[in-house]
GROMACS .gro file of C-alpha atoms in nm:
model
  366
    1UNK     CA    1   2.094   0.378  -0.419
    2UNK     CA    2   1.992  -0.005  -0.334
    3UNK     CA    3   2.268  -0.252  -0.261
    4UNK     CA    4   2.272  -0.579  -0.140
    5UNK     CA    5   2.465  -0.765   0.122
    6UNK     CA    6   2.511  -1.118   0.143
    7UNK     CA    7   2.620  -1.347   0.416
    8UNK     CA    8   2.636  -1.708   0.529
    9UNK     CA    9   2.424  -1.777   0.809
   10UNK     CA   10   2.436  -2.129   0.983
   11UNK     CA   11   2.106  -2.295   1.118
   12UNK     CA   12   2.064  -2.524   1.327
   13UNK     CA   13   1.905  -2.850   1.232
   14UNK     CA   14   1.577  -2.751   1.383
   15UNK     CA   15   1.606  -2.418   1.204
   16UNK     CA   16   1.689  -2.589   0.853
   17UNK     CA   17   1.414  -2.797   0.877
   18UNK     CA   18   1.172  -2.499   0.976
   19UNK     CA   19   1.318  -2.297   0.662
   20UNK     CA   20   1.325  -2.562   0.448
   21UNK     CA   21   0.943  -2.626   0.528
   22UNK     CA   22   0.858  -2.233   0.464
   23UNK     CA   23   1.026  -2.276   0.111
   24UNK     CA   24   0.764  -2.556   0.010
   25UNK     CA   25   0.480  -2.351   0.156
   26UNK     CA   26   0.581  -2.097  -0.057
   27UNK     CA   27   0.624  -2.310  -0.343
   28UNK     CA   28   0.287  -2.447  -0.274
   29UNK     CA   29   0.156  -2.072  -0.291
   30UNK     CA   30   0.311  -1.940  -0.566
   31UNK     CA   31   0.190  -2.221  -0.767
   32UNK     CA   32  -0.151  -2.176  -0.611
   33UNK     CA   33  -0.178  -1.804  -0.714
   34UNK     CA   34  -0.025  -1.889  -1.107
   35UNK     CA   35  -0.312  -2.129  -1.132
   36UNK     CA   36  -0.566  -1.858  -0.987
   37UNK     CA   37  -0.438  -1.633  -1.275
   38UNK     CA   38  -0.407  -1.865  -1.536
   39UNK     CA   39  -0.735  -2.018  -1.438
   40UNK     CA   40  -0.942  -1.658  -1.421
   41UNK     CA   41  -0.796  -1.553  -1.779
   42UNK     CA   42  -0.911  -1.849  -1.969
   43UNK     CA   43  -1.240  -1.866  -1.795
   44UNK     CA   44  -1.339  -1.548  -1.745
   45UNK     CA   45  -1.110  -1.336  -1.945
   46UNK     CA   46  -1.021  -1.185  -1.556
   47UNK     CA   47  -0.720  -1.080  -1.462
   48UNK     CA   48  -0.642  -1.084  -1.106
   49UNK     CA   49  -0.468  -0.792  -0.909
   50UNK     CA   50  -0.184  -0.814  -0.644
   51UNK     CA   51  -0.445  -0.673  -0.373
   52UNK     CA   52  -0.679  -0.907  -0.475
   53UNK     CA   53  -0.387  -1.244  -0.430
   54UNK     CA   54  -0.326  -1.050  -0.069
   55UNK     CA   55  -0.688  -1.035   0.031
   56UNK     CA   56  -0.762  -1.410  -0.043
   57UNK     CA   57  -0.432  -1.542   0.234
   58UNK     CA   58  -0.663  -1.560   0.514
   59UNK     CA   59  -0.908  -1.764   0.319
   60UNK     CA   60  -0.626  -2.017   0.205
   61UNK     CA   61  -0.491  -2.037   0.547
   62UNK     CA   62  -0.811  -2.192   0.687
   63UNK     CA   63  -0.770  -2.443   0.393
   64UNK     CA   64  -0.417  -2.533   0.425
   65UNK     CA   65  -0.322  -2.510   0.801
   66UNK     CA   66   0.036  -2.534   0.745
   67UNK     CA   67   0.086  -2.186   0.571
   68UNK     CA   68   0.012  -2.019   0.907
   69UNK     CA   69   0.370  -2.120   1.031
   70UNK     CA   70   0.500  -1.849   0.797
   71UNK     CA   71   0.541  -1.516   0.888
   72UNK     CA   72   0.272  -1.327   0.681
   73UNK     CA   73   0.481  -1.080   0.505
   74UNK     CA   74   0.684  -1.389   0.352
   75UNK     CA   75   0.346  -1.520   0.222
   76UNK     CA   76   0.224  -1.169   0.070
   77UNK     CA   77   0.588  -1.160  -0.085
   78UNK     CA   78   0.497  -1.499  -0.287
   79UNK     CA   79   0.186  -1.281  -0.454
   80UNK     CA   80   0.420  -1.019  -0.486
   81UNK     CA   81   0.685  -1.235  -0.708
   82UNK     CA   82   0.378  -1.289  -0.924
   83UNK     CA   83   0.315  -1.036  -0.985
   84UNK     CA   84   0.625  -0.921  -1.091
   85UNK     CA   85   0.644  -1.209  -1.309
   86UNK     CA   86   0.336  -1.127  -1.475
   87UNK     CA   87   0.424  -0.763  -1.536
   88UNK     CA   88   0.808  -0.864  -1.707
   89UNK     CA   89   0.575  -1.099  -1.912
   90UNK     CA   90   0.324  -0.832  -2.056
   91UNK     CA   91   0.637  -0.573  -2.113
   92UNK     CA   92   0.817  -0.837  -2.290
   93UNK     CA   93   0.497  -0.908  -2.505
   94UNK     CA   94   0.476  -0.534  -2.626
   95UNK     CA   95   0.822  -0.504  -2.693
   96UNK     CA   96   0.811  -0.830  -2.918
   97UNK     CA   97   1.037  -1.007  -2.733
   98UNK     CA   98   1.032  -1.433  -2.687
   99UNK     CA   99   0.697  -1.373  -2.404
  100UNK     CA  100   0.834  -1.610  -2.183
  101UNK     CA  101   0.531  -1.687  -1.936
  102UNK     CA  102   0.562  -1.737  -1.586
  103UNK     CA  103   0.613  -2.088  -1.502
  104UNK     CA  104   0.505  -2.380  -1.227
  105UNK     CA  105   0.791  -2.456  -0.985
  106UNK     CA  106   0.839  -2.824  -0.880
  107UNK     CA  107   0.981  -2.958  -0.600
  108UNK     CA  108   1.319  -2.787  -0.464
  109UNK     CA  109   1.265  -2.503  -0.702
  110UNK     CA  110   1.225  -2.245  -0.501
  111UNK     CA  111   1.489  -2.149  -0.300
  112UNK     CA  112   1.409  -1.807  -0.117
  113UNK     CA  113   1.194  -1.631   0.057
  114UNK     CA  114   1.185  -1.246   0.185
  115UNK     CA  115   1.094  -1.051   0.457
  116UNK     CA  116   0.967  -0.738   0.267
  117UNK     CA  117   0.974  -0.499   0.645
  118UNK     CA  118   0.979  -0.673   0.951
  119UNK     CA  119   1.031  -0.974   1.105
  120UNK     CA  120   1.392  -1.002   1.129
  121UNK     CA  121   1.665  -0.793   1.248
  122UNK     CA  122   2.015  -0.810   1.302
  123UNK     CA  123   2.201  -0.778   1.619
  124UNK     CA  124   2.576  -0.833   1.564
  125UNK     CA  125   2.642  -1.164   1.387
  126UNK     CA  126   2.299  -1.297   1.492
  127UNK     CA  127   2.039  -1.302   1.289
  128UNK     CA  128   1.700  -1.269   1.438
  129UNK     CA  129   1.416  -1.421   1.182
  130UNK     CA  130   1.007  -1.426   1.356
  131UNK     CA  131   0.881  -1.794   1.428
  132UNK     CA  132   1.271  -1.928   1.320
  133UNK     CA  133   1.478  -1.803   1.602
  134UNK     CA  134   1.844  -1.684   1.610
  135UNK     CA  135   2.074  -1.735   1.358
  136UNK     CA  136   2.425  -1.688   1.380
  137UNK     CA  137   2.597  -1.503   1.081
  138UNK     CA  138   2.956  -1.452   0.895
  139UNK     CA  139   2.948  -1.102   0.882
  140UNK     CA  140   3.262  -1.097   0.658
  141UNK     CA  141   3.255  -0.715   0.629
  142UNK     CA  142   3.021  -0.438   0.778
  143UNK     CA  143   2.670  -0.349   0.646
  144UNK     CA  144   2.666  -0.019   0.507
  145UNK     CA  145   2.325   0.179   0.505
  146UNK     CA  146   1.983   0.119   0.619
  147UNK     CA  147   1.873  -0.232   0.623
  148UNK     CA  148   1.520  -0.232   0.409
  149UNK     CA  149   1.444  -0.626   0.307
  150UNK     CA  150   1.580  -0.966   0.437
  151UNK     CA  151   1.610  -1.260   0.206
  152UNK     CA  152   1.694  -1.605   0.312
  153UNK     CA  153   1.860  -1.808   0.011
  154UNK     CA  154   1.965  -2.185   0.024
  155UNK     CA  155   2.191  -2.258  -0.233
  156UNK     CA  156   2.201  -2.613  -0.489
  157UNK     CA  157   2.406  -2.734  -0.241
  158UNK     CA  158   2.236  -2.671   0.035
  159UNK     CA  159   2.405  -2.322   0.192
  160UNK     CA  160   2.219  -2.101   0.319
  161UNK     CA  161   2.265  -1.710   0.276
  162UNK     CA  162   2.063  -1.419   0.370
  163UNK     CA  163   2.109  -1.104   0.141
  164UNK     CA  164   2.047  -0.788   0.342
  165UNK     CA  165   1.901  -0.486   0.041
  166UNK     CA  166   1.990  -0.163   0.216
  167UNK     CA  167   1.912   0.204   0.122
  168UNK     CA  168   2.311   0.330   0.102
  169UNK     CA  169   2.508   0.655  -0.069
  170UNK     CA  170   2.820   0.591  -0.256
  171UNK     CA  171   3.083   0.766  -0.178
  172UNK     CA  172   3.251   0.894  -0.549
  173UNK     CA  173   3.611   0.833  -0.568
  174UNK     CA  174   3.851   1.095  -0.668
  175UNK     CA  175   3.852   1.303  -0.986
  176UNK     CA  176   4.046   1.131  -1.265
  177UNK     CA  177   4.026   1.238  -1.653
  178UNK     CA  178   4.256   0.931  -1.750
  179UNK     CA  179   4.047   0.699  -2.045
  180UNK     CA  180   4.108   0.346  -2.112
  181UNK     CA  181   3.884   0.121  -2.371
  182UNK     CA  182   3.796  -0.273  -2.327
  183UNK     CA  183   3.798  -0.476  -2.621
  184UNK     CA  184   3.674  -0.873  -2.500
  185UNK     CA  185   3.793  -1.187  -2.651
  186UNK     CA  186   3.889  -1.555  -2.586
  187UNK     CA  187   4.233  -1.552  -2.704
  188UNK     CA  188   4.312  -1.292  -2.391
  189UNK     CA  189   4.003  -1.223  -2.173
  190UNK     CA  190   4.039  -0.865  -2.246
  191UNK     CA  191   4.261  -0.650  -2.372
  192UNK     CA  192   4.297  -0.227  -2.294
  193UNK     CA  193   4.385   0.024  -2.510
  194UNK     CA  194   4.736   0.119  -2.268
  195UNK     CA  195   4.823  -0.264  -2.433
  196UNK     CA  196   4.784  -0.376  -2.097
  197UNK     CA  197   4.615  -0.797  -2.143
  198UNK     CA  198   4.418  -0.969  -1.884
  199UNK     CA  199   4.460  -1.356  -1.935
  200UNK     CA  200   4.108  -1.587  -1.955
  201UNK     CA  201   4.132  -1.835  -1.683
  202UNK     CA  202   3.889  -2.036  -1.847
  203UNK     CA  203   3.772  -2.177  -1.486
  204UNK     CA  204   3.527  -2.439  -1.683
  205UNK     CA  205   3.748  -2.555  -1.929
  206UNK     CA  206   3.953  -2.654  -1.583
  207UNK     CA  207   3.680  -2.810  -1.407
  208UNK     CA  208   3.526  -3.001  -1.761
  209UNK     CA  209   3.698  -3.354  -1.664
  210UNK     CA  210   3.586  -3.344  -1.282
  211UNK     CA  211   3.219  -3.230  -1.368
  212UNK     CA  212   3.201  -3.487  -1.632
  213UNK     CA  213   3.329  -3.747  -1.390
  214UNK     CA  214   3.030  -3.662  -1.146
  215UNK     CA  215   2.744  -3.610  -1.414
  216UNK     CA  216   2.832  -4.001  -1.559
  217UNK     CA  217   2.830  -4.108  -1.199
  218UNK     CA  218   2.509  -3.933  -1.147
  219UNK     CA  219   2.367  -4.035  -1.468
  220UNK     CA  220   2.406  -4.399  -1.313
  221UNK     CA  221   2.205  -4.336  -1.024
  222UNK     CA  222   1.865  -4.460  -1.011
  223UNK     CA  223   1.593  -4.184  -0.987
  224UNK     CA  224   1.451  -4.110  -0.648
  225UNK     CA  225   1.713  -4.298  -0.420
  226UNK     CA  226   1.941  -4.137  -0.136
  227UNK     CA  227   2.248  -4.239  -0.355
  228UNK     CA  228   2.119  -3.971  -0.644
  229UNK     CA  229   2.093  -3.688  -0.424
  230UNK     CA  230   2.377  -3.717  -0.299
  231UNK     CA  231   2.547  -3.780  -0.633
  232UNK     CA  232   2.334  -3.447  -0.761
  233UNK     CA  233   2.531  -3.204  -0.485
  234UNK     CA  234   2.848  -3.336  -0.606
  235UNK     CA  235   2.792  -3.165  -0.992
  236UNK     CA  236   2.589  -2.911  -0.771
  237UNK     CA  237   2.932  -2.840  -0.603
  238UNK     CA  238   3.153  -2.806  -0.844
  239UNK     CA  239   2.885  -2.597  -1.067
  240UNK     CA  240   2.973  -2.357  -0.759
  241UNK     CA  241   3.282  -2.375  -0.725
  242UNK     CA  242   3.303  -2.246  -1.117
  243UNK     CA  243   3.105  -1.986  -0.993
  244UNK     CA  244   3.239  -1.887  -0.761
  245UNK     CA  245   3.605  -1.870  -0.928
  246UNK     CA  246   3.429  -1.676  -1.250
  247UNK     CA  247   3.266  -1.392  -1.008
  248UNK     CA  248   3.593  -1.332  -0.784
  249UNK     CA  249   3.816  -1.320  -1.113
  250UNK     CA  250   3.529  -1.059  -1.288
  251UNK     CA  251   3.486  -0.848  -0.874
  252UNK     CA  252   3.897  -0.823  -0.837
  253UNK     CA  253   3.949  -0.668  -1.252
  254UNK     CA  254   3.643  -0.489  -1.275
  255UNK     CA  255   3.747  -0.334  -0.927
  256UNK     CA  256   4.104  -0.240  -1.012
  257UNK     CA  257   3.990  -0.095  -1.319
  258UNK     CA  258   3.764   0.173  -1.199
  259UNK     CA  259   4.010   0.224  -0.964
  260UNK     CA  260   4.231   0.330  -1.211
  261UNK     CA  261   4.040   0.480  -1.502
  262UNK     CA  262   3.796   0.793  -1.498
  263UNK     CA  263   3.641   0.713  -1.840
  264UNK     CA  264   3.596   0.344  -1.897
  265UNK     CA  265   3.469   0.270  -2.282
  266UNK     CA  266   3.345  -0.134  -2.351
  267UNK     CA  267   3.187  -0.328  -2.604
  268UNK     CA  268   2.811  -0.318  -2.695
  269UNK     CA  269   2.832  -0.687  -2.708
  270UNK     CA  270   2.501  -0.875  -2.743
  271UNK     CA  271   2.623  -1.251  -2.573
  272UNK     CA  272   2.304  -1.482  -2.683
  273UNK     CA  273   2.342  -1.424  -2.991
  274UNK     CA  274   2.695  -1.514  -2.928
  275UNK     CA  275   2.596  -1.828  -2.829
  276UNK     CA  276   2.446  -1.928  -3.121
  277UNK     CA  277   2.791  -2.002  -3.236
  278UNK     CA  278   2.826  -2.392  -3.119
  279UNK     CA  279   3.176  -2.358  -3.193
  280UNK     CA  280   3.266  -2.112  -2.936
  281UNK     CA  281   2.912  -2.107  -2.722
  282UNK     CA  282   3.090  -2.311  -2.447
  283UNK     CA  283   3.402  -2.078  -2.427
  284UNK     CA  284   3.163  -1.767  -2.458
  285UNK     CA  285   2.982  -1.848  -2.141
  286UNK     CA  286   3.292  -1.963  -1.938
  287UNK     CA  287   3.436  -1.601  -2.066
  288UNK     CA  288   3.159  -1.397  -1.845
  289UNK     CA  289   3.192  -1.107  -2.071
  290UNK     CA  290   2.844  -0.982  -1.971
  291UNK     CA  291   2.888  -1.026  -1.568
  292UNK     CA  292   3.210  -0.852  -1.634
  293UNK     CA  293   3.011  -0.502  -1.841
  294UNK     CA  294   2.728  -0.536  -1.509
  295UNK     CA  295   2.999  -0.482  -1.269
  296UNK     CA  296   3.128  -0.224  -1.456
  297UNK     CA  297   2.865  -0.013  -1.466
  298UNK     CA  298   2.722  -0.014  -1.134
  299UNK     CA  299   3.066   0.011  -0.983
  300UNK     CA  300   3.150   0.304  -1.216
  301UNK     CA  301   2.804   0.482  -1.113
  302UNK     CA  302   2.876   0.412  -0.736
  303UNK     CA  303   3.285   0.547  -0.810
  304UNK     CA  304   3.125   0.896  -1.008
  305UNK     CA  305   3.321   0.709  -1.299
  306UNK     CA  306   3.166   0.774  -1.712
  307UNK     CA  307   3.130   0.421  -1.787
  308UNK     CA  308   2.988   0.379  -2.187
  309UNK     CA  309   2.945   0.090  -2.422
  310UNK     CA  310   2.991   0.145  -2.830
  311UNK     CA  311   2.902  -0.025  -3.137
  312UNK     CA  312   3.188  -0.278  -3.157
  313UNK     CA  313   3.122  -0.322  -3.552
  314UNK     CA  314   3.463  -0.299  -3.754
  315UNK     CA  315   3.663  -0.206  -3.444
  316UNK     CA  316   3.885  -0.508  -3.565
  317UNK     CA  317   3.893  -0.450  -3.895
  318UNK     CA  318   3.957  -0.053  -3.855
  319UNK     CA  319   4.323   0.112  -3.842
  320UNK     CA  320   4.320   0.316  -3.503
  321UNK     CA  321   4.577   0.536  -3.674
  322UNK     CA  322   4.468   0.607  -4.005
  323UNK     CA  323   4.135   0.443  -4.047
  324UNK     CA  324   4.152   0.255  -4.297
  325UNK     CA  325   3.942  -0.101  -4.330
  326UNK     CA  326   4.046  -0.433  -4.446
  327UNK     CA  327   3.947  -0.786  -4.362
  328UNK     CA  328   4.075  -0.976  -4.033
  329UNK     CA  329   4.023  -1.342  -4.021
  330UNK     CA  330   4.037  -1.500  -3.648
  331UNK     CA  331   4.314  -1.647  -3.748
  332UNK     CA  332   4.541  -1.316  -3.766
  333UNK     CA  333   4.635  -1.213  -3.449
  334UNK     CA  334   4.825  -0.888  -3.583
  335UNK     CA  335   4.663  -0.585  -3.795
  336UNK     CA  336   4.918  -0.444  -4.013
  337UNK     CA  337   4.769  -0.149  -4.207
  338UNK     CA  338   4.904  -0.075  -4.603
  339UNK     CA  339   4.810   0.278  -4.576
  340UNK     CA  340   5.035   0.368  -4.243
  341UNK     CA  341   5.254   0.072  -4.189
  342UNK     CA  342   5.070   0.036  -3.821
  343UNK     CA  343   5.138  -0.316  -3.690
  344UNK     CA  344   4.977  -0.401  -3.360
  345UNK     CA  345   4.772  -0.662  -3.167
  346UNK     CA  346   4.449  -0.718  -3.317
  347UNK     CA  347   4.310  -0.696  -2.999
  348UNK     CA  348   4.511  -0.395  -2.875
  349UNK     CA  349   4.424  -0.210  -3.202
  350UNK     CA  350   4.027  -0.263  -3.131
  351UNK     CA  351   4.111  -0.155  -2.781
  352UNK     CA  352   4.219   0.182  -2.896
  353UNK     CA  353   3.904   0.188  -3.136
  354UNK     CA  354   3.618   0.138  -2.888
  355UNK     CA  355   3.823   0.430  -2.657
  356UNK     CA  356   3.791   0.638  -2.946
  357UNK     CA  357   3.432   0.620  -2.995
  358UNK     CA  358   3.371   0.586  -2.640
  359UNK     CA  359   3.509   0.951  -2.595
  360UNK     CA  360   3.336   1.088  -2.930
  361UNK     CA  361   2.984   0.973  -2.797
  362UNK     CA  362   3.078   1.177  -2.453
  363UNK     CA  363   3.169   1.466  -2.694
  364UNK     CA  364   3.541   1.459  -2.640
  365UNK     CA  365   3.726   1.500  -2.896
  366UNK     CA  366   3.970   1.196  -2.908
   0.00000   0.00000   0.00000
């Protein structure tokens, strides 16, 4: 299996400047080669291969001196990007999906750039990049497995990170037949079928007066001036500081869960069309229902864990005792059933639902 490491390296203010400079070559490139594609299509109904992109770099480095202070792996990973890009473009085109076509990026939006082989290595907590020097790292916990590709990131705020994508085996935890079944929400972030509730922190919602503080403050600034910028990092910071809240919260449950649980049933939950809901699209996102299903499932396929997501249709509405159906408004937060005399949290009652069918699409009988 792939899986990524990522630390926070500190440059120096030569080195910033030096990395900062290979991000707007790269820019410049990427641009270059969406224009050569763009521009070969509507002419001449051409379209342009990767090896084609790779060939033309020493060509463009004649024209534009500056590109030859990156390493040239870093440049052929800008042609690779594109075509990527291209290829998620055509795929969503035959599958009927919104086409989405690659886009131009303008100044300060790109923010990373690989080395696909060499060019860097690692020695301890320094970081060794080719024509950037030696970095120092945090190396806040070991790297596991064989070190294949080195990406340097700078954050909105200006961090910088490098993600290390390594070749690694999982090690499968122990054995263990015990079920449990997720059942999302706002009212609790989720609830388990044991009755067990995690709260929602609702880390936005906390942060909504201090981030509205700094975007008036910014919206006040006059365009182009130092006094923007710096007002721009300040909503930039706290943006990340949500973020950063949202992925520990979703790392530490998802974690203790497959810890716990051998067969882990969730939600087949669609969350953009959620979000068409105005209502509740603002709670929806600060809920991170989908981040929370991701981690799930990769950390249940690294754990040896059966991790699998059901219809959630009338998983509300349904009796987990007797089955019977009837109508839940939002507003009732207990299902009592007529047939069996169950009462129990709505949520709780789902909870047990999703298990159920969670074990009946493994083929266990519940």
């Amino acid at each position: 299996m792939r899986k990524t490491f990522k630390y926070r390296i500190y440059p120096t203010k030569k080195q910033d400047r030096i990395m900062s400079q290979w991000l707007e070559e790269c820019r410049w490139l990427f641009n270059h080669f969406l224009a050569e594609r763009k521009n070969a299509w509507e002419q001449e109904q051409k379209s342009l291969s990767l090896y084609e992109q790779h060939a033309s770099l020493p060509a463009l480095k004649e024209q534009r001196p500056s590109l030859a202070s990156v390493h040239s792996q870093v440049l052929q990973n800008v042609a690779v990007r594109i075509d990527l890009a291209f290829k998620a473009f055509f795929r969503r085109v035959k599958a009927g999906e919104k086409p989405g076509y690659p886009r131009f990026r303008g100044k300060g939006r790109y923010d990373s750039f690989t080395f696909p082989q060499s060019g860097f290595s690692l020695d301890g907590n320094i970081l060794r990049l080719s024509k950037i020097g030696n970095v120092k790292v945090v190396l806040h916990r070991p790297v596991e497995g064989n070190i294949k590709t080195c990406t340097i990131k700078r954050s909105s705020t200006g961090k910088w990170y490098v993600m290390f994508s390594c070749e690694w085996e999982p090690t499968p935890l122990p054995e263990n037949n015990e079920a449990v079944g997720i059942d999302v929400g706002l009212h609790s972030f989720a609830t388990l079928s044991t009755g067990e509730h995690i709260e929602n922190p609702r880390f936005f919602r906390q942060e909504e007066k201090a981030l509205a503080k700094a975007q008036r403050k910014l919206s006040k600034a006059e365009k182009g001036t130092l006094e923007r910028k710096k007002r721009r990092k300040v909503v930039a910071r706290i943006h990340e500081r949500i973020a950063w809240k949202r992925q520990d919260f979703i790392h530490q449950h998802s974690r203790r869960i497959i810890n716990r649980f051998g067969i882990i049933a969730v939600e087949d939950i669609h969350v953009n069309r959620m979000l068409h809901n105005h209502c509740l699209a603002k709670s929806i996102s600060d809920a991170a229902w989908s981040g929370f299903f991701q981690l799930l499932s990769y950390k249940a396929a690294w754990a040896g864990r059966e991790f699998v997501a059901v219809n959630p249709a009338y998983t509300s509405q349904t009796c987990s005792s007797c089955g019977h159906r009837q109508k839940m408004p939002l507003s009732e937060r207990v299902f009592k059933c007529p047939c069996c005399g169950l009462e129990l949290d709505r949520d709780h009652n789902a909870a047990v639902n999703i298990l159920g069918l969670g074990l009946q699409s493994l083929g266990i009988n519940p």
